[in-house]
Short mmCIF file of C-alpha atoms in Angstrom, two decimals:
data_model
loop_
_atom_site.label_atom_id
_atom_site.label_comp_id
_atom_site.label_asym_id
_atom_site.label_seq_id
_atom_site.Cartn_x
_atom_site.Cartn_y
_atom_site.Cartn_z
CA UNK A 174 89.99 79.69 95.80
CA UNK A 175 89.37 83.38 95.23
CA UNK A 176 91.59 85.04 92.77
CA UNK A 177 93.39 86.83 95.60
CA UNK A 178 95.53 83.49 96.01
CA UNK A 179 95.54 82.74 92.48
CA UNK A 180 99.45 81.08 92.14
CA UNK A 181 100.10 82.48 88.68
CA UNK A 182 99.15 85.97 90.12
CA UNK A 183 101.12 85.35 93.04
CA UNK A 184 104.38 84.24 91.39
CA UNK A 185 104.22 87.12 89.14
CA UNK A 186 103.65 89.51 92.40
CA UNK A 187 106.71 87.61 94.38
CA UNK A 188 108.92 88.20 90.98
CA UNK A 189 108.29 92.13 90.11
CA UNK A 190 108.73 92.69 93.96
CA UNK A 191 112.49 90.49 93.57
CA UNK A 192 113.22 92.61 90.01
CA UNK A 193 111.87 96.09 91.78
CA UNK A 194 114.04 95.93 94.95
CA UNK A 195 117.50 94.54 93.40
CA UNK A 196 117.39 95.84 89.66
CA UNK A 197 117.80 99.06 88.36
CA UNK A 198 115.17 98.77 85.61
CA UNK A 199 114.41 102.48 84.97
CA UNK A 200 117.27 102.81 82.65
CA UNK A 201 116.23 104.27 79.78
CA UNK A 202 117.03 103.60 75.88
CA UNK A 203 117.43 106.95 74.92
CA UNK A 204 119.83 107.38 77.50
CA UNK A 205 121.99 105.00 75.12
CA UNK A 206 121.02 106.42 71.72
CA UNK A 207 122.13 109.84 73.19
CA UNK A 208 125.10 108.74 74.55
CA UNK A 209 125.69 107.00 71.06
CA UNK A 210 125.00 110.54 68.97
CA UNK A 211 127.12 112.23 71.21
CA UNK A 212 130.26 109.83 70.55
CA UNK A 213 129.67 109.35 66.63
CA UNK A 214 129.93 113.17 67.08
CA UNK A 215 132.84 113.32 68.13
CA UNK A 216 134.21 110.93 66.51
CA UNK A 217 133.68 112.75 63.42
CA UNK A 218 135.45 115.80 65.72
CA UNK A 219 138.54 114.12 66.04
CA UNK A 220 138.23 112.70 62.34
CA UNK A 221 137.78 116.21 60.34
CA UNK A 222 140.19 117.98 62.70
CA UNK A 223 142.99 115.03 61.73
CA UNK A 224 142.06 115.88 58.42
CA UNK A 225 142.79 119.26 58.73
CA UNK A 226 146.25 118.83 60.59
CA UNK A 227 147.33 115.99 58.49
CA UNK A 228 150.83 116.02 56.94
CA UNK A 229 150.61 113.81 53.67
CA UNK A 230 147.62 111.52 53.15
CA UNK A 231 147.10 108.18 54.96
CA UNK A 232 143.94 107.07 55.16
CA UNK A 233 141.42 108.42 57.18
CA UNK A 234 140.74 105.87 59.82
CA UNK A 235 144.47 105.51 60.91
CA UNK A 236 144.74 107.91 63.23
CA UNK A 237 148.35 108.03 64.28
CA UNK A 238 149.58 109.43 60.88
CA UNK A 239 147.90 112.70 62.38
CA UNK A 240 149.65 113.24 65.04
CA UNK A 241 151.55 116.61 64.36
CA UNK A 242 153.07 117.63 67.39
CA UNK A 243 151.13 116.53 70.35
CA UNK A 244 148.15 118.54 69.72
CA UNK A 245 146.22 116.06 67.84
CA UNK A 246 146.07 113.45 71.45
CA UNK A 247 144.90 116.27 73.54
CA UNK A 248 142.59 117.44 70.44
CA UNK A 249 141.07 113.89 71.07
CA UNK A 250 141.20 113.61 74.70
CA UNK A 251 138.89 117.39 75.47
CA UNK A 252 136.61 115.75 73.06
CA UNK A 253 136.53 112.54 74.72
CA UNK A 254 136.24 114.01 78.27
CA UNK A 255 133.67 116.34 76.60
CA UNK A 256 131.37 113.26 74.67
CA UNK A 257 131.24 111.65 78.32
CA UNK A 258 129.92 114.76 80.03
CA UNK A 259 127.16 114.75 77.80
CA UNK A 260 126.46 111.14 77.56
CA UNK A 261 126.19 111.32 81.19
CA UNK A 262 124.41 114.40 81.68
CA UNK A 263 122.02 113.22 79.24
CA UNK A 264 121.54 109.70 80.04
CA UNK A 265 120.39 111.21 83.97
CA UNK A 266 118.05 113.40 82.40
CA UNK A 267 116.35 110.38 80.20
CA UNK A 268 116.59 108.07 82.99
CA UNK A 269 115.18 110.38 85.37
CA UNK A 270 112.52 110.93 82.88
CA UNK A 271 111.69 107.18 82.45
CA UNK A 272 111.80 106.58 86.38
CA UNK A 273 108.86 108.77 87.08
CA UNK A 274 107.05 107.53 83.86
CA UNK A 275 107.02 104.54 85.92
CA UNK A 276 106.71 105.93 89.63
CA UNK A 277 109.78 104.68 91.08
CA UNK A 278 112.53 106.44 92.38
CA UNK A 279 115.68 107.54 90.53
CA UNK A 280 117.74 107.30 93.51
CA UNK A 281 117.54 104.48 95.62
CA UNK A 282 119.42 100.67 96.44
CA UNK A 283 119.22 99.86 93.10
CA UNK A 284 120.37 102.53 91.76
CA UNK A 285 123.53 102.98 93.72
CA UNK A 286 124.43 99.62 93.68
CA UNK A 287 124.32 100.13 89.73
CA UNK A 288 126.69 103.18 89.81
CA UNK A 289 129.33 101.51 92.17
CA UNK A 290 129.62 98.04 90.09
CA UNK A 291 129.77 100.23 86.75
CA UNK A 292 132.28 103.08 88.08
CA UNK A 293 134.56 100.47 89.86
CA UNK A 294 136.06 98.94 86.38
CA UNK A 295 135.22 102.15 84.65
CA UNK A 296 137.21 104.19 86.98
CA UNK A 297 140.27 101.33 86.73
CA UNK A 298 140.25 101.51 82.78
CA UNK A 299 140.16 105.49 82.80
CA UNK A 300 142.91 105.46 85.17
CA UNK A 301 144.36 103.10 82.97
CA UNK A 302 143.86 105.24 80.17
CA UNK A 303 145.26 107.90 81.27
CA UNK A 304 148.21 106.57 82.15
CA UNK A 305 148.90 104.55 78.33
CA UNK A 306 147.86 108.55 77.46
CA UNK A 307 150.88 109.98 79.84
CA UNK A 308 153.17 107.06 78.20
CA UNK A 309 152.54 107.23 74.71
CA UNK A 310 150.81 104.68 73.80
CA UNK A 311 147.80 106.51 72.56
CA UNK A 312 147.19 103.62 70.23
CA UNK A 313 146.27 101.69 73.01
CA UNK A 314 143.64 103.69 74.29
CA UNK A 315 140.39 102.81 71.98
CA UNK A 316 141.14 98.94 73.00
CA UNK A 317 141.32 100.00 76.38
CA UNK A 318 138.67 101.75 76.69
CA UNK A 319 136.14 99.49 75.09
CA UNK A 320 137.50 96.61 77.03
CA UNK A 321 137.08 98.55 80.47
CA UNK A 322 133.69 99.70 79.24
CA UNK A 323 132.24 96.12 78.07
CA UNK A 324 133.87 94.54 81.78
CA UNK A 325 132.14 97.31 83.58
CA UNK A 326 128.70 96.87 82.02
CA UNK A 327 128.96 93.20 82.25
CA UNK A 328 129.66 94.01 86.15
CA UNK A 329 126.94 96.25 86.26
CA UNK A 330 124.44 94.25 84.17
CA UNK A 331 123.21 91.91 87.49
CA UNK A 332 121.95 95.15 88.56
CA UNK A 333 120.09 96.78 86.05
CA UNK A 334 117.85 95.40 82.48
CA UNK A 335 119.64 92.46 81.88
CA UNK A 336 119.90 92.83 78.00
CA UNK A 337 122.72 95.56 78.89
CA UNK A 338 124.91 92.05 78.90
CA UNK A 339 124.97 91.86 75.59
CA UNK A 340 125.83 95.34 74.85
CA UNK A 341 128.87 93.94 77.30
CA UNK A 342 129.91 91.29 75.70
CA UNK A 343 130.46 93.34 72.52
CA UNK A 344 132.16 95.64 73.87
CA UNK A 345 134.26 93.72 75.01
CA UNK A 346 134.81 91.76 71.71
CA UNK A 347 135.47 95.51 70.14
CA UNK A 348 138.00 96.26 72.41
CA UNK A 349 139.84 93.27 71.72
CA UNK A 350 139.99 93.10 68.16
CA UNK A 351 140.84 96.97 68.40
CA UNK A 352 143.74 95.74 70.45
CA UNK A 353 145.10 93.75 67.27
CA UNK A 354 144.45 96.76 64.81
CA UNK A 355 145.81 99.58 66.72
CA UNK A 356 145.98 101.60 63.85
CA UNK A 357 142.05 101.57 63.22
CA UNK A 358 141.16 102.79 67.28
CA UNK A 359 138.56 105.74 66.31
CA UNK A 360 136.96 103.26 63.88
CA UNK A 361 136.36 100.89 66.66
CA UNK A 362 135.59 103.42 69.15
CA UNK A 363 132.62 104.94 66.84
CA UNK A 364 131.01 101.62 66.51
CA UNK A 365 131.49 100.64 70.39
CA UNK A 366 130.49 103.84 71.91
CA UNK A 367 128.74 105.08 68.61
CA UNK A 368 126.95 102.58 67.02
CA UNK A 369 126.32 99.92 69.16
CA UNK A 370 124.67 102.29 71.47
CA UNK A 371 122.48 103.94 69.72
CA UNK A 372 121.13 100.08 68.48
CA UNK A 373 120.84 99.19 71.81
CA UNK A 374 118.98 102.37 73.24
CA UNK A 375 116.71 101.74 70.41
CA UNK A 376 116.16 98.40 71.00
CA UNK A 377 115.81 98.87 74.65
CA UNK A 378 113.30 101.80 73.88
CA UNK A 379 111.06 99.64 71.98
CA UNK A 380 111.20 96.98 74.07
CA UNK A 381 110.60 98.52 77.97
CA UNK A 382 109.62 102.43 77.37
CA UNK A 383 106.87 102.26 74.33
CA UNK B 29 93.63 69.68 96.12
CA UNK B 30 93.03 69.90 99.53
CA UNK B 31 96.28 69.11 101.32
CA UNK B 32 97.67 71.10 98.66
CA UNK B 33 96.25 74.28 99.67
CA UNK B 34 97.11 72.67 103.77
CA UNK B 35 100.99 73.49 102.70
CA UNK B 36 100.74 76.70 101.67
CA UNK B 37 101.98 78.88 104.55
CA UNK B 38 99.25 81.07 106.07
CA UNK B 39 102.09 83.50 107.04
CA UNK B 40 102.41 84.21 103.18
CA UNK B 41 98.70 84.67 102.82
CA UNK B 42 98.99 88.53 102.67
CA UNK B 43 100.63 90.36 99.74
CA UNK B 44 102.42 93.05 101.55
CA UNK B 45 104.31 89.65 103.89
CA UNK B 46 104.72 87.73 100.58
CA UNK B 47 106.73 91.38 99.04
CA UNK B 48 108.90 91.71 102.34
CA UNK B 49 109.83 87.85 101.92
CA UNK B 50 110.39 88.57 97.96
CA UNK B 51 112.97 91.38 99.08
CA UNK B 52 114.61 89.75 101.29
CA UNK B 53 115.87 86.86 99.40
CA UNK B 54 117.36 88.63 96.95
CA UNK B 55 118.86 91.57 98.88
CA UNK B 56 121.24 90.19 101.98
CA UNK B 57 119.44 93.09 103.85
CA UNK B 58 116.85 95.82 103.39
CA UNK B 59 116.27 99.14 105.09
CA UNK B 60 112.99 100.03 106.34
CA UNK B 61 112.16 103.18 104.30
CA UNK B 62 113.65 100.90 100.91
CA UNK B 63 110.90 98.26 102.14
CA UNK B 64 108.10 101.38 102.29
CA UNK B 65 109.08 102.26 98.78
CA UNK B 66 109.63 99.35 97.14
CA UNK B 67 105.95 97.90 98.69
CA UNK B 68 104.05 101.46 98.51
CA UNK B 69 102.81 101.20 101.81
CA UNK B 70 102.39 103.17 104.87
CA UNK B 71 104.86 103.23 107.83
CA UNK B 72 102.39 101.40 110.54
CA UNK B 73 101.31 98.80 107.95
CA UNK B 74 104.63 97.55 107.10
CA UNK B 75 105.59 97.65 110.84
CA UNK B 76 102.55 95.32 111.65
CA UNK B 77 103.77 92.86 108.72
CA UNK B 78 107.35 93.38 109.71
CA UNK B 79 106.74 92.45 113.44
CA UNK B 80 104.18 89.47 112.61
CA UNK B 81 107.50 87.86 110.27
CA UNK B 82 109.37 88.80 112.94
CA UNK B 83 107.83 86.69 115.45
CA UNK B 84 107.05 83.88 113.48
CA UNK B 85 111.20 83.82 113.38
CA UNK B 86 111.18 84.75 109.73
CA UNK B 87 113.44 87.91 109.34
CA UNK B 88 115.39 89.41 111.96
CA UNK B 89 115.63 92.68 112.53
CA UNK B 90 118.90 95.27 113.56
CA UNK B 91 118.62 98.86 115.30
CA UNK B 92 121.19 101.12 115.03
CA UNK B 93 121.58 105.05 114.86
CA UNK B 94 123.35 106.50 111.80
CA UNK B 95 124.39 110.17 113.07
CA UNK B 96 121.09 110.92 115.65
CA UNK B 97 118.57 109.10 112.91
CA UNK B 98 117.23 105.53 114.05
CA UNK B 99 118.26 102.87 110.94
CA UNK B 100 116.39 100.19 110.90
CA UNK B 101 117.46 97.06 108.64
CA UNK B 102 115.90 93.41 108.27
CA UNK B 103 117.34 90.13 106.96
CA UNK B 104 115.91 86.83 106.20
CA UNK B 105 116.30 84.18 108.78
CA UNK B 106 117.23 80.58 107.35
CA UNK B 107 113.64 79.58 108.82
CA UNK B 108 112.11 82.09 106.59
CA UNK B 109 113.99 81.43 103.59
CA UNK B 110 113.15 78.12 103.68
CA UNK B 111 109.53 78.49 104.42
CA UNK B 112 109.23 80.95 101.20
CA UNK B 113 110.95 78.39 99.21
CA UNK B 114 108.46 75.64 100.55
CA UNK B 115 105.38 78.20 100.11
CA UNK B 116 106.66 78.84 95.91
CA UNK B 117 107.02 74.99 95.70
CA UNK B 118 103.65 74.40 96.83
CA UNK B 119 102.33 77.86 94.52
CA UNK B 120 104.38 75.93 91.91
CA UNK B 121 102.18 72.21 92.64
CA UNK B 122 98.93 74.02 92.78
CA UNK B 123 99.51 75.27 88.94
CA UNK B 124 100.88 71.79 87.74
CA UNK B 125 97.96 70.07 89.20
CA UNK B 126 95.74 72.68 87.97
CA UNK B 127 96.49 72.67 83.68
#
C-alpha cells in the first residue's frame, strides 16, 4: 500500500472535506473579544449616564431607579442599537480577515446557512424586545435578550466552530437568572455580551487562529 | 489483508470522488461551483469525477436555469451513501487490523 491510500490519511481527508462544506469555521475570536469591548463599553455608557441623571442614590447596578422621565430607556436603547453595529461591523471585518488567512471564502453555503439559523431567533427576541420596550417592561429586556441570544447561537452552533455551544448554553443560563433579578439587567447584560465574549474570542483565538 | 483491501471500493480510490462523496453526505445537496470551491479543482476535472459517480448510480444530478444561468446541483443516491459507508467501514478494518 502506498501512502496515497493510507486509511488514517484518508479519514482525515473525508472529515475536513465534511467540516469544510457544512461548517462555517472561519469565524474568528477576535470577532468575539470585539464584540465583547464594544458592549462592556457601553455598558459603562448607560451606567455613568444613570449616574448622572439619578434622583437619590440606589445602587449602581439597579437600573430602574434611573429612570427620570423616559430618557434614560431610549439613552440605553441608541447605545444598544449602537454596541451591535459595531460588534457586527467588526466581527465581518475579523472574520473576513481570518477567512483569507485560511483561503476559503467568506461568503459561501456555510456561511449563509450560519446567518439564517442565527438571525431567525435573533430577529424573534429583538422583535420581542422591542415590543416589552414599547410596553414597559424595560426590566425585562436584559433576560430577553440574553435568552434570545444563547437560543440563537445554540441554533447556529451546528453550523459554525462547535465550541460557540457553550458560549450558548451560558447565555442562556444568564438570561434566565437575569429573568429572576430584574433589577440587576445591565449587570447581567455586561457579563453575557461583555464578558463572556471577550473569554470566548480569546479562547477561540488561541485555540483555531494562532 | 488481502480481501481487506478487495472491499474497499475502487470508485473511492481517487481523492477528488472520495471529497464529492464527503459533501454529499452531510449537505442534502450541493451546487456545482460550491463543489469547485470546496475541492479546489478545475471545472472539467470535477465534471469527469462528477459524471464517473454519476454513472456508477452514486449521486444524481438536477439541471435547472436560475434567471438565464444553468444551476447545476447533485445529491447522494441511497446506493452511494451506502457504498461510502461500506468503503469508511472497511478504511476503519484496515487500521484495526493494522495497530
Amino acid at each position: 500500500m502506498n501512502t496515497k491510500n493510507d486509511p488514517i490519511e484518508t479519514l482525515s481527508e473525508i472529515r475536513t472535506m465534511m467540516e469544510r462544506s457544512s461548517r462555517f469555521i472561519s469565524l474568528s475570536g477576535l470577532s468575539g473579544v470585539s464584540a465583547g469591548i464594544f458592549a462592556v463599553a457601553g455598558a459603562l455608557c448607560v451606567w455613568i449616564f444613570g449616574e448622572y441623571n439619578s434622583v437619590g442614590h440606589y445602587s449602581p447596578l439597579q437600573y430602574e431607579h434611573y429612570i427620570s422621565g423616559n430618557i434614560y430607556p431610549w439613552f440605553s436603547i441608541v447605545v444598544a442599537m449602537l454596541v451591535l453595529t459595531c460588534a457586527i461591523i467588526s466581527g465581518i471585518y475579523f472574520t473576513t480577515r481570518s477567512a483569507r488567512k485560511k483561503g476559503l471564502p467568506m461568503w459561501d453555503n456555510t456561511s449563509k446557512r450560519l446567518v439564517v439559523n442565527l438571525f431567525i431567533p435573533l430577529a424573534a427576541g429583538g422583535i420581542f424586545a422591542l415590543i416589552l420596550i414599547s410596553k414597559g417592561y424595560f426590566e425585562l429586556v436584559a433576560p430577553i435578550t440574553l435568552l434570545f441570544y444563547g437560543i440563537a447561537l445554540l441554533n447556529g452552533s451546528k453550523f459554525t466552530l462547535e465550541e460557540i455551544k457553550y458560549l450558548a448554553y451560558t447565555e442562556i443560563v444568564l438570561g434566565l437568572i437575569a429573568a429572576y433579578f430584574t433589577g440587576l439587567g445591565l449587570l447581567f447584560w455586561t457579563l453575557g455580551f461583555g464578558i463572556c465574549h471577550i473569554v470566548y474570542g480569546i479562547k477561540m483565538y488561541y485555540k483555531y487562529e494562532r | 489483508m488481502k480481501d481487506i483491501i478487495h472491499g474497499l471500493n475502487k470508485a473511492f480510490e481517487s481523492r477528488i470522488r472520495l471529497g464529492i462523496m464527503s459533501i454529499l453526505m452531510v449537505n442534502e445537496n450541493a451546487e456545482f461551483n460550491m463543489l469547485k470551491e470546496v475541492l479546489n479543482i478545475t471545472d472539467g476535472n470535477l465534471a469527469s469525477h462528477t459524471s464517473a459517480l454519476e454513472k456508477l448510480q452514486f449521486i444524481e444530478v438536477k439541471k435547472q436555469f436560475i434567471g438565464k444561468k444553468p444551476n447545476t446541483t447533485y445529491n447522494a443516491t441511497a446506493l452511494g451513501k451506502k457504498a461510502f459507508r461500506d468503503h469508511l467501514d472497511f478504511l476503519e478494518k484496515i487500521i484495526r487490523t493494522k495497530s
